[in-house]
GROMACS .gro file of C-alpha atoms in nm:
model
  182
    1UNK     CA    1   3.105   2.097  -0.067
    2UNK     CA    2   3.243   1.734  -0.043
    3UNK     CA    3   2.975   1.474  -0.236
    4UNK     CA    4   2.983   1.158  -0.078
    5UNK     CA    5   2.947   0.817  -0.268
    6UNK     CA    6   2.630   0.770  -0.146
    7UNK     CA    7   2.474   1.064  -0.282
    8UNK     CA    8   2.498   0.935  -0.622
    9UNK     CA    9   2.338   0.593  -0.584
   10UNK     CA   10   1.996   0.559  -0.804
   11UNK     CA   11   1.709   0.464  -0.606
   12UNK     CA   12   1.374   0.378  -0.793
   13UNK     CA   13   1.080   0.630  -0.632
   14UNK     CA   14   0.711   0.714  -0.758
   15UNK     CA   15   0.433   0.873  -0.580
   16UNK     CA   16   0.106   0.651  -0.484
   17UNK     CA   17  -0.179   0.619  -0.252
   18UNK     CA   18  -0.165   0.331  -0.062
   19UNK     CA   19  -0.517   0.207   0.023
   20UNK     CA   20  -0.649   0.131   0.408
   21UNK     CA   21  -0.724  -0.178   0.554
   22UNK     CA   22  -1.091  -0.176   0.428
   23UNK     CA   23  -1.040  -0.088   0.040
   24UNK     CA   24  -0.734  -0.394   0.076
   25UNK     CA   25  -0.957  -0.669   0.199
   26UNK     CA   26  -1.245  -0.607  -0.053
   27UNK     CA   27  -1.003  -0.595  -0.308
   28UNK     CA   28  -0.744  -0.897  -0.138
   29UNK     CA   29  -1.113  -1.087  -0.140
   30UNK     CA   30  -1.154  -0.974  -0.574
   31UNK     CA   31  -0.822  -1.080  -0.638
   32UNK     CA   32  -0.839  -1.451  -0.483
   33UNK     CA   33  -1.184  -1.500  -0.729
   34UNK     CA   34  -0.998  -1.313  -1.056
   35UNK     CA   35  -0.710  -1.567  -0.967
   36UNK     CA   36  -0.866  -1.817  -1.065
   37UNK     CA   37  -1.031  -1.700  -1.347
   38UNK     CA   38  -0.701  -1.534  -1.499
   39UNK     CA   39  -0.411  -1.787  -1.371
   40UNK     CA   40  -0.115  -1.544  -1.285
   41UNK     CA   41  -0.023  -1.423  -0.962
   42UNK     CA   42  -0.205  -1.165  -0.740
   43UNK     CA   43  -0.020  -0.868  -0.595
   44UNK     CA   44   0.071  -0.890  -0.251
   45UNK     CA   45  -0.192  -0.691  -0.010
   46UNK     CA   46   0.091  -0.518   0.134
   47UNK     CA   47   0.175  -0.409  -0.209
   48UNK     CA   48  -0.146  -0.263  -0.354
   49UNK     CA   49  -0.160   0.110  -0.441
   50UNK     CA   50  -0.260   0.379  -0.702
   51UNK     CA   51   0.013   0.466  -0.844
   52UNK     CA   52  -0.002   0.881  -0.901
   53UNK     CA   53   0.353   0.935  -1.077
   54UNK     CA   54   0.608   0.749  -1.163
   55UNK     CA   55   0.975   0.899  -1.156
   56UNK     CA   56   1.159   0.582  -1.193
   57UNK     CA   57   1.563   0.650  -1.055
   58UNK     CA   58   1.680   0.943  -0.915
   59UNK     CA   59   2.034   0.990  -0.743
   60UNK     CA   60   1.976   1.036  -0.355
   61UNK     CA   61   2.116   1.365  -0.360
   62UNK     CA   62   1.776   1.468  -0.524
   63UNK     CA   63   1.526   1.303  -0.267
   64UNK     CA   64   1.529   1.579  -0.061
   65UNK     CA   65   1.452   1.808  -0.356
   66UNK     CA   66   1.142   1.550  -0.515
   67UNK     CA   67   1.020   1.589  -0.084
   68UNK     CA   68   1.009   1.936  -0.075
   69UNK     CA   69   0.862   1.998  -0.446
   70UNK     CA   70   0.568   1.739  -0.296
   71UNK     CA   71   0.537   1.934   0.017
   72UNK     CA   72   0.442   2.206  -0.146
   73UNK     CA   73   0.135   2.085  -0.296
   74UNK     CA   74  -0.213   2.149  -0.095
   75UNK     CA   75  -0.493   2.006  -0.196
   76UNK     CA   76  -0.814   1.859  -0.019
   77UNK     CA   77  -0.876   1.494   0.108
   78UNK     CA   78  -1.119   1.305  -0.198
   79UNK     CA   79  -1.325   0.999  -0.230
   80UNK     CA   80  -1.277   0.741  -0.515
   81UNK     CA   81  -1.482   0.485  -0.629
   82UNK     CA   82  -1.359   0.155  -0.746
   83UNK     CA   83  -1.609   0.025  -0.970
   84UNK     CA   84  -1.487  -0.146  -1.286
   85UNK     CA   85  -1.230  -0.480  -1.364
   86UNK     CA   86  -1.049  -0.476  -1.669
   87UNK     CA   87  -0.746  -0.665  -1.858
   88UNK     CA   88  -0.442  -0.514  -2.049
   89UNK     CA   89  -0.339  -0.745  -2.286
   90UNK     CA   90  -0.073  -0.611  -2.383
   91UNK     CA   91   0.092  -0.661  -2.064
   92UNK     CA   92  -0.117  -0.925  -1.876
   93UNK     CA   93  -0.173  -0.738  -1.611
   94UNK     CA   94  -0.609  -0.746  -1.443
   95UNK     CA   95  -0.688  -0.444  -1.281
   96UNK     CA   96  -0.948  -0.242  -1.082
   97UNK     CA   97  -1.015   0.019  -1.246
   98UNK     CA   98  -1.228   0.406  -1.184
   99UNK     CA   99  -1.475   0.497  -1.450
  100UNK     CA  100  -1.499   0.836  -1.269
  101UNK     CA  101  -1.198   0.980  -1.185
  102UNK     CA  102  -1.195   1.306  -0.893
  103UNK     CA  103  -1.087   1.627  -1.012
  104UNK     CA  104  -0.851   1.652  -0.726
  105UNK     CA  105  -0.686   1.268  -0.806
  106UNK     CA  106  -0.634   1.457  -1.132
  107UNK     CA  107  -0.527   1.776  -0.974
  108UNK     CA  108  -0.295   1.624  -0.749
  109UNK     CA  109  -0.134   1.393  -1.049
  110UNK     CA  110  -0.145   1.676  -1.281
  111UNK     CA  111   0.032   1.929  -1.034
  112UNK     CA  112   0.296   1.685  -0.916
  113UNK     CA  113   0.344   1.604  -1.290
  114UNK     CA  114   0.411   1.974  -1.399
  115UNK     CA  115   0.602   2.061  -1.100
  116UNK     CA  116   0.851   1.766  -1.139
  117UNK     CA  117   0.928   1.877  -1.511
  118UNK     CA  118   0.961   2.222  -1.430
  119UNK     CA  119   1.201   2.083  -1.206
  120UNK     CA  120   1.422   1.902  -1.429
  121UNK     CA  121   1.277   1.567  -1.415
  122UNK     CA  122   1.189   1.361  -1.709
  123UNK     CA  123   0.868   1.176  -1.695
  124UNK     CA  124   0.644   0.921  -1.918
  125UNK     CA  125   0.450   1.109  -2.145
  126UNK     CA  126   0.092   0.916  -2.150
  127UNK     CA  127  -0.230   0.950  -2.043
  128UNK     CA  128  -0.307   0.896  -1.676
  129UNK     CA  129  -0.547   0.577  -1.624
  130UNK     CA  130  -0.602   0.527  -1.258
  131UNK     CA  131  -0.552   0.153  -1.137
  132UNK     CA  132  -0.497  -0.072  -0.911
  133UNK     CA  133  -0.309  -0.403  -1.021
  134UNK     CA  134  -0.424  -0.670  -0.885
  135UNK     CA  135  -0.275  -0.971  -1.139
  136UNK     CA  136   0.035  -1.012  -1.332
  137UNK     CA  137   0.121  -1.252  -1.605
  138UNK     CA  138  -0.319  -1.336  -1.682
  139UNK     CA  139  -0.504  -1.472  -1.957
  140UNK     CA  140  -0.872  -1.367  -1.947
  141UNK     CA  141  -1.104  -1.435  -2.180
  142UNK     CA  142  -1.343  -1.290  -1.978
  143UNK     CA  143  -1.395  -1.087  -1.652
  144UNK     CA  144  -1.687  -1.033  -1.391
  145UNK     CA  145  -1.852  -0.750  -1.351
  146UNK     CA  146  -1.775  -0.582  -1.035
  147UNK     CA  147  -2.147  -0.556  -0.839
  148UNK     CA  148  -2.030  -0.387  -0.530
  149UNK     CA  149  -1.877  -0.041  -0.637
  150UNK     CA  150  -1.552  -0.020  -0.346
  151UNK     CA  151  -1.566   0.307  -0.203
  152UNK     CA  152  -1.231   0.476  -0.071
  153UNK     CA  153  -1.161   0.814   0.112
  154UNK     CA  154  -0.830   0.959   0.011
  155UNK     CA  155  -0.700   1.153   0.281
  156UNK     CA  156  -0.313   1.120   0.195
  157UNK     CA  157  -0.042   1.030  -0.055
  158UNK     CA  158   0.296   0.874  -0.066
  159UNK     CA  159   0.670   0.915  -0.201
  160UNK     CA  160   0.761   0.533  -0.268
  161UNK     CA  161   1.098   0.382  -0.305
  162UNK     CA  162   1.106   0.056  -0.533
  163UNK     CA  163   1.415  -0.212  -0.412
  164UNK     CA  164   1.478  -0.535  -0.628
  165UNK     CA  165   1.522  -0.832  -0.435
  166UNK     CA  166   1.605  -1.196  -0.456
  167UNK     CA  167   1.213  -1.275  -0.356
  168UNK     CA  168   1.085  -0.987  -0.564
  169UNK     CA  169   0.975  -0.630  -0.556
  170UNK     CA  170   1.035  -0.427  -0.178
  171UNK     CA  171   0.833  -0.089  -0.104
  172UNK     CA  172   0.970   0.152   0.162
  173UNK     CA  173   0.798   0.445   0.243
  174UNK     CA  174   1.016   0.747   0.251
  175UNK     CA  175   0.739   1.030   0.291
  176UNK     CA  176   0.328   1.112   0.276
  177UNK     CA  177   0.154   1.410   0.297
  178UNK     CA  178  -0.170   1.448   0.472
  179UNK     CA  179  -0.437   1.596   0.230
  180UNK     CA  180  -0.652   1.873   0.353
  181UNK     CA  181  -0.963   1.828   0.556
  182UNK     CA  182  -1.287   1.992   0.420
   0.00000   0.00000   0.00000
């Protein structure tokens, strides 16, 4: 078997669930408040998401491989609850935040975790804090409380590719998987 060029270009990929139009306009309406508490600059609507795992770059050869290890995970649709703002320091980044976190969000980031590794990939090796960024580059000195929890139905998930561009950061989807209905 002939490999072509193009088979071992690096593209940057991670798995996330990208939230609907409901969940992004409460939190596109947070972010234009915590904007001008923090300074920095918010993260594109279009761009929101929960990250689940991050592989960073694979060669293109291996996509199809990282698809069909991810299509072989089944696990039921979930609710979330977004219901806390918080600030890393360390990295100036605000962030909504769960204090809860679903078994199955933990299931589904656990099982894609251990399946990936047993599949040759190497991965971070930290704890999983669910988030949603919402500013980079902040100073906060201090941060509202978040009064109306924002409540978000998880029916699916997504394989992400990350581009580099002139005018920043460019997200393709290149695959989701529905969730199962209860």
């Amino acid at each position: 078997m002939i490999e072509l060029q193009s088979e071992r270009i690096p593209i940057k990929v991670f798995f996330a669930i990208w939230p609907d139009l409901h969940v992004k306009t409460q939190l596109s309406r947070l972010t234009g408040n915590l904007e001008h508490l923090c300074g920095g600059y918010r993260t594109n609507s279009l761009k929101l998401h929960l990250t689940l795992v991050f592989l960073g770059n694979i060669l293109t050869k291996q996509l199809a491989y990282v698809q069909e290890i991810a299509s072989q995970i089944k696990l039921p649709c979930f609710s979330l609850t977004i219901d806390t703002i918080e600030y890393w320091k360390h990295n100036k980044i605000v962030y909504a935040g769960i204090t809860d976190t679903p078994v199955e969000l933990i299931k589904l980031v656990s099982q894609l975790h251990h399946d990936l590794q047993l599949a040759g990939f190497k991965l971070e090796q930290r704890s999983y804090i669910p988030h949603l960024t919402l500013i980079r580059n902040a100073t906060c000195q201090q941060l509202p409380k978040l009064t109306t929890p924002i409540h978000w139905n998880i029916k699916e998930w997504m394989l992400i590719q990350s581009t580099p561009t002139k005018t920043g950061t460019v997200y393709s989807q290149l695959s989701s998987w529905k969730l199962i209905e209860k």
